[in-house]
Tab-separated table of C-alpha atoms in Angstrom:
chain	number	residue	atom	x	y	z
A	90	MET	CA	-0.032	0.245	0.091
A	91	ILE	CA	1.042	3.207	-1.011
A	92	ASN	CA	0.258	6.394	0.998
A	93	ARG	CA	-0.955	9.530	0.012
A	94	ARG	CA	2.368	11.704	1.355
A	95	GLN	CA	4.642	8.793	-0.566
A	96	TRP	CA	2.580	9.594	-3.773
A	97	ILE	CA	2.866	13.130	-3.745
A	98	LEU	CA	6.837	12.802	-2.980
A	99	LEU	CA	7.261	10.278	-5.897
A	100	ALA	CA	5.291	12.566	-8.300
A	101	GLY	CA	7.271	15.185	-7.402
A	102	SER	CA	10.361	12.926	-7.933
A	103	LEU	CA	8.605	11.672	-11.568
A	104	SER	CA	7.982	15.104	-12.571
A	105	THR	CA	11.708	16.322	-13.393
A	106	LEU	CA	12.110	12.962	-15.946
A	107	PRO	CA	11.983	13.241	-19.142
A	108	LEU	CA	9.107	12.433	-21.464
A	109	GLY	CA	10.328	8.925	-22.543
A	110	ARG	CA	10.284	5.728	-20.360
A	111	ILE	CA	10.091	5.571	-17.040
A	112	GLY	CA	10.862	1.828	-16.864
A	113	THR	CA	14.604	1.844	-14.976
A	114	ALA	CA	14.180	5.569	-13.374
A	115	PHE	CA	13.223	3.948	-10.103
A	116	ALA	CA	14.612	5.223	-7.075
A	117	SER	CA	12.392	5.467	-4.036
A	118	ASP	CA	10.819	2.690	-2.121
A	119	ALA	CA	7.333	4.142	-3.352
A	120	THR	CA	8.296	3.975	-6.767
A	121	ALA	CA	9.380	0.633	-6.846
A	122	LYS	CA	6.107	-0.385	-5.228
A	123	ILE	CA	4.171	1.210	-7.750
A	124	LYS	CA	6.416	-0.481	-10.853
A	125	ALA	CA	5.949	-3.835	-9.216
A	126	ALA	CA	2.114	-3.554	-8.522
A	127	VAL	CA	1.701	-2.217	-12.083
A	128	ASP	CA	4.084	-4.804	-13.466
A	129	ALA	CA	2.327	-7.795	-11.599
A	130	ALA	CA	-1.166	-6.420	-12.961
A	131	VAL	CA	-0.076	-5.637	-16.674
A	132	LYS	CA	2.465	-8.056	-17.331
A	133	PRO	CA	0.473	-11.183	-17.278
A	134	VAL	CA	-1.973	-9.862	-19.612
A	135	LEU	CA	0.431	-8.944	-21.919
A	136	ALA	CA	1.361	-12.631	-22.272
A	137	GLN	CA	-1.591	-14.047	-21.851
A	138	TYR	CA	-3.271	-11.994	-25.084
A	139	GLY	CA	0.082	-11.130	-27.223
A	140	ILE	CA	-0.137	-7.754	-26.716
A	141	PRO	CA	2.315	-5.825	-28.289
A	142	ASP	CA	2.497	-2.732	-26.487
A	143	MET	CA	0.700	-1.016	-23.442
A	144	ALA	CA	1.083	2.375	-22.213
A	145	VAL	CA	-0.394	2.670	-18.530
A	146	GLY	CA	-1.151	5.951	-16.652
A	147	MET	CA	-2.106	6.735	-13.110
A	148	THR	CA	-3.149	10.050	-11.366
A	149	ARG	CA	-3.444	10.638	-7.820
A	150	ASP	CA	-4.385	14.197	-6.809
A	151	GLY	CA	-3.294	15.502	-9.914
A	152	ALA	CA	-0.082	13.960	-9.838
A	153	ARG	CA	0.891	11.452	-12.413
A	154	TYR	CA	2.636	8.117	-12.964
A	155	PHE	CA	3.509	6.337	-16.471
A	156	ARG	CA	4.386	3.040	-17.246
A	157	GLU	CA	5.546	1.782	-20.629
A	158	TYR	CA	5.804	-1.392	-22.535
A	159	GLY	CA	6.925	-2.751	-26.267
A	160	SER	CA	7.331	-0.195	-29.023
A	161	ALA	CA	4.785	1.819	-31.074
A	162	SER	CA	6.159	0.705	-34.306
A	163	PRO	CA	7.852	-2.868	-34.033
A	164	ALA	CA	9.301	-2.671	-37.363
A	165	GLN	CA	11.572	0.571	-36.267
A	166	THR	CA	11.764	-0.286	-32.648
A	167	ILE	CA	10.172	3.048	-31.715
A	168	PRO	CA	9.379	3.018	-27.914
A	169	VAL	CA	6.106	3.596	-26.327
A	170	THR	CA	5.811	6.941	-24.098
A	171	ARG	CA	3.227	8.540	-22.341
A	172	GLU	CA	2.553	10.681	-25.845
A	173	THR	CA	2.472	7.978	-27.859
A	174	LEU	CA	-1.042	7.877	-29.848
A	175	PHE	CA	-3.733	5.235	-29.300
A	176	GLU	CA	-6.785	4.622	-30.862
A	177	LEU	CA	-9.530	5.074	-27.777
A	178	GLY	CA	-12.505	3.220	-29.521
A	179	SER	CA	-15.708	3.837	-27.888
A	180	ILE	CA	-14.080	6.072	-24.894
A	181	SER	CA	-14.633	8.681	-27.696
A	182	LYS	CA	-18.394	8.488	-27.229
A	183	THR	CA	-17.627	10.411	-23.766
A	184	PHE	CA	-16.508	13.261	-25.917
A	185	THR	CA	-19.446	13.178	-27.799
A	186	ALA	CA	-21.937	13.159	-24.531
A	187	THR	CA	-19.923	16.349	-23.293
A	188	LEU	CA	-20.713	18.197	-27.138
A	189	ALA	CA	-24.031	17.293	-26.575
A	190	THR	CA	-24.291	18.405	-22.638
A	191	LEU	CA	-22.283	21.465	-23.847
A	192	ALA	CA	-24.625	22.416	-26.603
A	193	GLU	CA	-27.300	22.322	-24.153
A	194	ILE	CA	-25.560	25.083	-22.153
A	195	ASP	CA	-25.279	26.816	-25.327
A	196	GLY	CA	-28.797	26.643	-25.844
A	197	LYS	CA	-28.609	25.041	-29.131
A	198	LEU	CA	-30.590	21.724	-27.927
A	199	THR	CA	-31.983	19.984	-25.027
A	200	LEU	CA	-31.329	16.379	-23.940
A	201	GLN	CA	-35.188	16.301	-24.072
A	202	ASP	CA	-35.522	17.281	-27.752
A	203	THR	CA	-36.360	14.691	-30.439
A	204	VAL	CA	-34.265	13.677	-33.370
A	205	GLY	CA	-36.932	14.703	-35.574
A	206	GLN	CA	-36.860	18.565	-34.164
A	207	HIS	CA	-33.242	18.789	-35.387
A	208	MET	CA	-33.090	16.255	-38.472
A	209	PRO	CA	-36.134	17.306	-40.647
A	210	GLU	CA	-34.783	14.616	-43.231
A	211	LEU	CA	-35.912	12.039	-40.687
A	212	LYS	CA	-39.240	13.377	-39.669
A	213	GLY	CA	-42.223	10.750	-40.297
A	214	THR	CA	-39.804	7.717	-39.050
A	215	PRO	CA	-39.451	5.831	-35.915
A	216	ILE	CA	-36.137	7.667	-35.218
A	217	ALA	CA	-37.845	11.011	-35.310
A	218	GLY	CA	-39.472	10.755	-32.003
A	219	VAL	CA	-36.428	9.320	-29.858
A	220	ARG	CA	-34.998	11.680	-27.423
A	221	LEU	CA	-31.278	12.565	-27.738
A	222	LEU	CA	-31.168	11.174	-23.815
A	223	ASP	CA	-32.402	8.132	-25.447
A	224	LEU	CA	-29.224	8.015	-27.885
A	225	ALA	CA	-27.088	9.024	-24.768
A	226	THR	CA	-27.715	6.149	-22.826
A	227	HIS	CA	-28.114	3.514	-25.585
A	228	THR	CA	-32.089	3.271	-24.908
A	229	ALA	CA	-33.150	4.305	-27.889
A	230	GLY	CA	-35.086	1.156	-28.957
A	231	GLY	CA	-32.424	-1.293	-29.973
A	232	PHE	CA	-29.770	-0.511	-32.640
A	233	PRO	CA	-27.472	-2.892	-33.795
A	234	LEU	CA	-23.893	-2.676	-32.499
A	235	GLN	CA	-22.578	-1.575	-35.334
A	236	LEU	CA	-23.207	0.027	-38.935
A	237	PRO	CA	-23.961	-2.455	-41.895
A	238	ASP	CA	-20.620	-2.609	-43.764
A	239	GLU	CA	-22.277	-1.236	-46.699
A	240	VAL	CA	-23.457	1.973	-45.295
A	241	LYS	CA	-20.418	3.910	-46.631
A	242	THR	CA	-21.510	7.478	-47.573
A	243	GLN	CA	-23.889	10.201	-45.316
A	244	ASP	CA	-26.638	9.614	-47.721
A	245	GLN	CA	-26.643	5.828	-47.192
A	246	LEU	CA	-26.291	6.519	-43.639
A	247	MET	CA	-29.467	8.738	-43.536
A	248	ALA	CA	-31.528	6.167	-45.787
A	249	TRP	CA	-30.509	3.574	-43.034
A	250	TYR	CA	-31.891	5.866	-40.007
A	251	ARG	CA	-35.265	6.265	-42.123
A	252	ALA	CA	-35.701	2.595	-42.687
A	253	TRP	CA	-34.811	1.868	-38.832
A	254	LYS	CA	-37.537	0.109	-36.728
A	255	PRO	CA	-37.326	-0.358	-32.971
A	256	LYS	CA	-37.422	-3.412	-31.123
A	257	TYR	CA	-38.529	-2.009	-28.215
A	258	PRO	CA	-40.231	1.186	-26.459
A	259	ALA	CA	-37.474	4.058	-26.058
A	260	GLY	CA	-36.249	4.019	-22.538
A	261	THR	CA	-36.708	0.499	-21.459
A	262	MET	CA	-34.051	-1.483	-22.429
A	263	ARG	CA	-30.167	-0.892	-22.844
A	264	VAL	CA	-29.134	-2.037	-26.200
A	265	TYR	CA	-25.242	-0.928	-26.444
A	266	ALA	CA	-24.727	0.493	-30.225
A	267	ASN	CA	-22.667	2.605	-32.497
A	268	PRO	CA	-24.915	4.048	-34.714
A	269	SER	CA	-27.253	5.500	-32.043
A	270	VAL	CA	-24.588	7.422	-30.090
A	271	ALA	CA	-23.147	8.624	-33.533
A	272	LEU	CA	-26.935	9.831	-34.115
A	273	LEU	CA	-26.130	12.124	-30.745
A	274	GLY	CA	-23.352	13.334	-32.375
A	275	ILE	CA	-24.408	14.344	-35.696
A	276	VAL	CA	-27.613	15.920	-33.999
A	277	THR	CA	-25.399	17.962	-32.053
A	278	ALA	CA	-23.080	19.090	-35.051
A	279	ARG	CA	-26.244	20.121	-36.873
A	280	ALA	CA	-27.583	22.112	-34.066
A	281	ALA	CA	-24.272	23.747	-33.700
A	282	GLY	CA	-23.886	24.516	-37.401
A	283	GLN	CA	-20.556	22.972	-37.378
A	284	SER	CA	-18.948	19.511	-38.497
A	285	PHE	CA	-18.565	17.392	-35.486
A	286	ALA	CA	-14.620	17.147	-36.031
A	287	ALA	CA	-14.273	21.087	-35.502
A	288	MET	CA	-16.072	21.297	-32.810
A	289	ALA	CA	-14.087	18.514	-31.114
A	290	GLU	CA	-10.728	19.681	-32.140
A	291	ARG	CA	-11.071	23.287	-32.209
A	292	ARG	CA	-13.344	23.768	-29.206
A	293	LEU	CA	-13.706	20.948	-27.251
A	294	PHE	CA	-10.106	19.105	-26.682
A	295	PRO	CA	-8.532	22.340	-26.254
A	296	ALA	CA	-10.639	23.843	-23.782
A	297	LEU	CA	-10.308	20.115	-22.151
A	298	GLY	CA	-6.730	20.889	-21.820
A	299	LEU	CA	-5.890	18.129	-24.167
A	300	LYS	CA	-2.791	18.794	-26.635
A	301	ARG	CA	-2.424	15.137	-28.480
A	302	THR	CA	-5.722	14.190	-28.774
A	303	PHE	CA	-7.342	13.804	-32.199
A	304	ILE	CA	-9.818	12.746	-34.709
A	305	ASN	CA	-7.793	13.455	-37.849
A	306	VAL	CA	-4.286	12.862	-36.521
A	307	PRO	CA	-2.100	15.376	-38.477
A	308	GLU	CA	0.803	14.149	-40.688
A	309	ALA	CA	3.459	15.839	-38.179
A	310	GLU	CA	1.996	12.955	-35.679
A	311	THR	CA	1.704	9.948	-37.513
A	312	HIS	CA	5.260	8.908	-35.978
A	313	ALA	CA	3.785	8.942	-32.640
A	314	PHE	CA	0.944	6.761	-33.920
A	315	ALA	CA	1.164	3.496	-32.526
A	316	TRP	CA	-0.080	0.726	-34.938
A	317	GLY	CA	-2.851	-1.409	-33.880
A	318	THR	CA	-2.473	-5.286	-34.299
A	319	SER	CA	-5.101	-7.110	-35.958
A	320	LYS	CA	-6.647	-10.643	-35.140
A	321	ASP	CA	-4.111	-12.128	-37.989
A	322	GLY	CA	-1.218	-10.145	-36.240
A	323	LYS	CA	-1.135	-7.418	-38.984
A	324	PRO	CA	-0.588	-3.720	-38.137
A	325	VAL	CA	-3.633	-1.770	-38.656
A	326	HIS	CA	-5.655	1.431	-38.068
A	327	ALA	CA	-9.575	1.809	-37.921
A	328	GLY	CA	-11.053	2.324	-41.617
A	329	PRO	CA	-13.153	4.972	-42.866
A	330	SER	CA	-16.963	5.143	-42.022
A	331	PRO	CA	-19.446	7.902	-41.616
A	332	ILE	CA	-19.844	7.176	-37.855
A	333	ALA	CA	-16.520	6.895	-36.768
A	334	ALA	CA	-16.037	10.489	-35.894
A	335	GLU	CA	-18.835	10.424	-33.590
A	336	ALA	CA	-18.680	6.530	-31.977
A	337	TYR	CA	-15.083	5.417	-31.808
A	338	GLY	CA	-12.765	7.683	-33.624
A	339	VAL	CA	-10.574	9.744	-31.253
A	340	SER	CA	-7.061	8.861	-30.776
A	341	SER	CA	-5.115	10.004	-27.691
A	342	SER	CA	-2.036	9.591	-25.392
A	343	THR	CA	-1.967	8.450	-21.317
A	344	ASP	CA	-1.065	12.219	-20.341
A	345	ASP	CA	-3.851	13.476	-22.265
A	346	MET	CA	-6.121	10.935	-20.929
A	347	LEU	CA	-4.846	10.992	-17.430
A	348	ARG	CA	-5.742	14.845	-17.595
A	349	TYR	CA	-8.898	14.093	-19.157
A	350	LEU	CA	-9.762	11.758	-16.206
A	351	GLU	CA	-8.829	14.864	-13.701
A	352	VAL	CA	-11.172	16.939	-15.410
A	353	GLN	CA	-13.881	14.247	-14.952
A	354	MET	CA	-13.017	14.221	-11.133
A	355	GLY	CA	-12.742	17.938	-10.807
A	356	VAL	CA	-9.348	17.730	-9.902
A	357	ALA	CA	-8.164	20.228	-12.746
A	358	ARG	CA	-8.998	23.745	-11.459
A	359	ASP	CA	-8.626	25.533	-15.077
A	360	VAL	CA	-11.427	24.428	-16.636
A	361	PRO	CA	-13.540	27.122	-18.277
A	362	GLU	CA	-17.312	26.975	-16.191
A	363	PRO	CA	-19.554	26.003	-19.137
A	364	LEU	CA	-17.301	23.208	-19.950
A	365	ALA	CA	-17.014	21.956	-16.314
A	366	ARG	CA	-20.822	22.109	-16.148
A	367	ALA	CA	-21.266	20.440	-19.454
A	368	VAL	CA	-18.593	17.665	-18.160
A	369	ALA	CA	-20.476	17.217	-14.801
A	370	ALA	CA	-23.694	16.945	-16.630
A	371	THR	CA	-22.463	13.769	-18.655
A	372	HIS	CA	-22.251	12.327	-15.043
A	373	THR	CA	-26.011	12.220	-14.175
A	374	GLY	CA	-27.128	9.112	-13.704
A	375	TYR	CA	-30.375	8.366	-15.950
A	376	TYR	CA	-30.973	4.503	-15.778
A	377	ARG	CA	-30.274	1.033	-13.737
A	378	ALA	CA	-29.099	-1.537	-15.833
A	379	GLY	CA	-27.451	-4.459	-15.039
A	380	PRO	CA	-24.841	-3.446	-12.061
A	381	PHE	CA	-24.130	-0.153	-12.849
A	382	ILE	CA	-26.196	2.961	-13.301
A	383	GLN	CA	-25.932	4.623	-16.810
A	384	ALA	CA	-24.979	8.333	-16.940
A	385	ALA	CA	-24.392	10.198	-20.542
A	386	ILE	CA	-22.340	7.293	-21.970
A	387	TRP	CA	-20.244	6.624	-18.504
A	388	GLU	CA	-20.939	3.757	-16.657
A	389	GLN	CA	-20.969	4.417	-13.055
A	390	TYR	CA	-21.023	1.978	-9.668
A	391	PRO	CA	-21.910	2.935	-6.653
A	392	ALA	CA	-19.113	2.843	-3.992
A	393	PRO	CA	-17.841	0.766	-2.548
A	394	THR	CA	-18.680	-1.926	-5.561
A	395	LYS	CA	-16.964	-5.305	-6.252
A	396	LEU	CA	-14.377	-6.418	-9.169
A	397	GLU	CA	-17.346	-8.910	-9.966
A	398	ASP	CA	-19.990	-6.176	-10.310
A	399	MET	CA	-17.349	-4.266	-12.550
A	400	THR	CA	-16.380	-7.127	-14.763
A	401	ASN	CA	-19.716	-8.080	-15.408
A	402	GLY	CA	-20.559	-4.557	-16.261
A	403	ASN	CA	-18.018	-4.739	-18.634
A	404	SER	CA	-18.332	-7.965	-20.289
A	405	SER	CA	-19.254	-7.707	-23.983
A	406	GLN	CA	-21.265	-10.839	-23.376
A	407	LEU	CA	-23.541	-9.554	-20.378
A	408	MET	CA	-23.902	-6.018	-21.348
A	409	GLY	CA	-22.278	-5.480	-24.770
A	410	ALA	CA	-23.787	-7.897	-27.029
A	411	ARG	CA	-27.402	-8.290	-25.245
A	412	PRO	CA	-30.127	-5.893	-24.480
A	413	ASN	CA	-30.860	-5.223	-20.688
A	414	PRO	CA	-33.500	-3.819	-18.938
A	415	ALA	CA	-33.343	-0.431	-18.236
A	416	THR	CA	-34.849	1.229	-15.225
A	417	ALA	CA	-35.500	4.958	-15.248
A	418	ILE	CA	-34.329	6.649	-11.979
A	419	GLU	CA	-36.879	9.217	-11.183
A	420	PRO	CA	-35.581	12.080	-10.711
A	421	PRO	CA	-32.308	11.439	-12.158
A	422	LEU	CA	-29.228	10.819	-9.857
A	423	PRO	CA	-27.424	14.409	-9.906
A	424	PRO	CA	-23.721	14.111	-10.742
A	425	GLY	CA	-21.473	13.667	-7.738
A	426	GLY	CA	-21.716	11.392	-4.877
A	427	ASP	CA	-19.337	8.372	-4.064
A	428	VAL	CA	-18.946	6.651	-7.473
A	429	ILE	CA	-16.665	5.024	-9.301
A	430	PHE	CA	-17.122	5.330	-13.104
A	431	ASN	CA	-15.238	3.617	-16.213
A	432	LYS	CA	-15.485	3.361	-19.753
A	433	THR	CA	-13.967	0.381	-22.280
A	434	GLY	CA	-12.970	0.893	-26.186
A	435	SER	CA	-11.606	-0.884	-29.137
A	436	THR	CA	-11.256	-0.859	-32.988
A	437	GLY	CA	-10.200	-3.659	-34.687
A	438	GLY	CA	-6.457	-3.411	-33.682
A	439	PHE	CA	-6.495	-1.534	-30.173
A	440	GLY	CA	-8.261	-2.007	-26.623
A	441	ALA	CA	-8.497	0.672	-24.126
A	442	TYR	CA	-9.931	1.266	-20.562
A	443	VAL	CA	-10.053	4.325	-18.082
A	444	PHE	CA	-11.232	4.073	-14.566
A	445	ALA	CA	-11.757	6.691	-12.243
A	446	ALA	CA	-12.858	7.014	-8.258
A	447	PRO	CA	-13.405	10.890	-7.754
A	448	ALA	CA	-13.585	10.344	-3.910
A	449	GLN	CA	-10.080	9.427	-4.045
A	450	LYS	CA	-9.048	11.647	-6.951
A	451	LEU	CA	-7.662	8.387	-8.479
A	452	GLY	CA	-7.809	7.826	-12.294
A	453	ILE	CA	-6.049	4.923	-14.140
A	454	VAL	CA	-5.765	4.762	-18.114
A	455	ILE	CA	-4.436	1.280	-19.973
A	456	LEU	CA	-3.944	2.169	-23.721
A	457	ALA	CA	-3.097	-1.395	-25.562
A	458	ASN	CA	-2.450	-2.031	-29.353
A	459	LYS	CA	-4.483	-5.061	-29.625
A	460	PHE	CA	-8.171	-5.898	-28.746
A	461	TYR	CA	-8.438	-8.190	-25.761
A	462	PRO	CA	-11.299	-8.530	-23.255
A	463	ASN	CA	-12.884	-6.152	-21.157
A	464	GLU	CA	-12.831	-8.267	-18.214
A	465	ALA	CA	-8.991	-8.534	-18.326
A	466	ARG	CA	-9.105	-4.347	-18.530
A	467	THR	CA	-11.171	-4.312	-15.676
A	468	LYS	CA	-9.273	-6.421	-13.720
A	469	ALA	CA	-5.796	-5.030	-14.211
A	470	ALA	CA	-6.908	-1.446	-13.178
A	471	TRP	CA	-8.841	-3.159	-9.956
A	472	GLU	CA	-5.552	-4.665	-9.025
A	473	MET	CA	-3.647	-1.358	-9.338
A	474	MET	CA	-6.236	0.439	-7.124
A	475	GLY	CA	-6.036	-1.893	-4.774
A	476	MET	CA	-2.491	-0.184	-3.931
A	477	PHE	CA	-4.045	2.578	-2.429
A	478	ALA	CA	-6.849	0.919	-0.539
């Protein structure tokens, strides 16, 4: 166990280190304990699932620790660092939710609005009557997890939304899906009169204090963009899709994602007031589904919680690939309180996880360049959290 004073002293010693690998730069007992604990949690996962590289970041009270494994580009032996870019997969959805709540604060929309109020081309179809809140909580009525491969253009996408038919009444079942959250982003951008990517990259990311977070990775940053690993072991990045930006298209680094968690937990004090309100609004609890409370994308667990509940909540089979009854919380649960929240994310070549315990001001980021089970990510973060119990 590492106490708060040891952590602060450790963080002070690490802050003078270069941005490269910290691997062998351990001088204090506290540092050695963190290294041993992170290695114990991560190395078996790397070996079991054949993950080529991984970056781990931890923040406690705003002090950060980093640990990296492997190479961002094995062919060139480029070491992974805290600035290496990884595809975040569905963690991107939390940014989409934040843009929606920020648009609400700006007076451009409300989460109680229906899709048809902002998308006249969808009026007269079942999706037109779905609330934006339903899109943000996976309770729209039963979208498929993925957009069909044959849908490749915006025109085809709108035709697909027009043809969609719900399986359940809105607000009754949680069905995790990319197309529903993507539509939330499309509506938000339409209401704001901007492209989604421009809203995210020109306004949201800079306001959050994120310096290496992108939807479109600039050419100058491609050297720091890790290659993912496909099922057959080939280097891969996510391909184009008309819903990629809104649903799973953000790439970032451990350093930026720790900053993002610090904003979520209220540790970062330099966030513009409207944005801080928007971030807090994404933590409002709207539904109970399975073992967690569904907020606007974020999945929250009342603290203290059990590892079994979190692994079940992050299970692709239990909560990702099947519908689960959603019980509305009336009135919605306000942001705050003693909760733990998390989000997994995956693409064809990457697996990511973010975890935060605001009461302890503790956040954990795990970014890997290969898909591996959500349950393994949850367990590794849980073991790291145990250092501070």
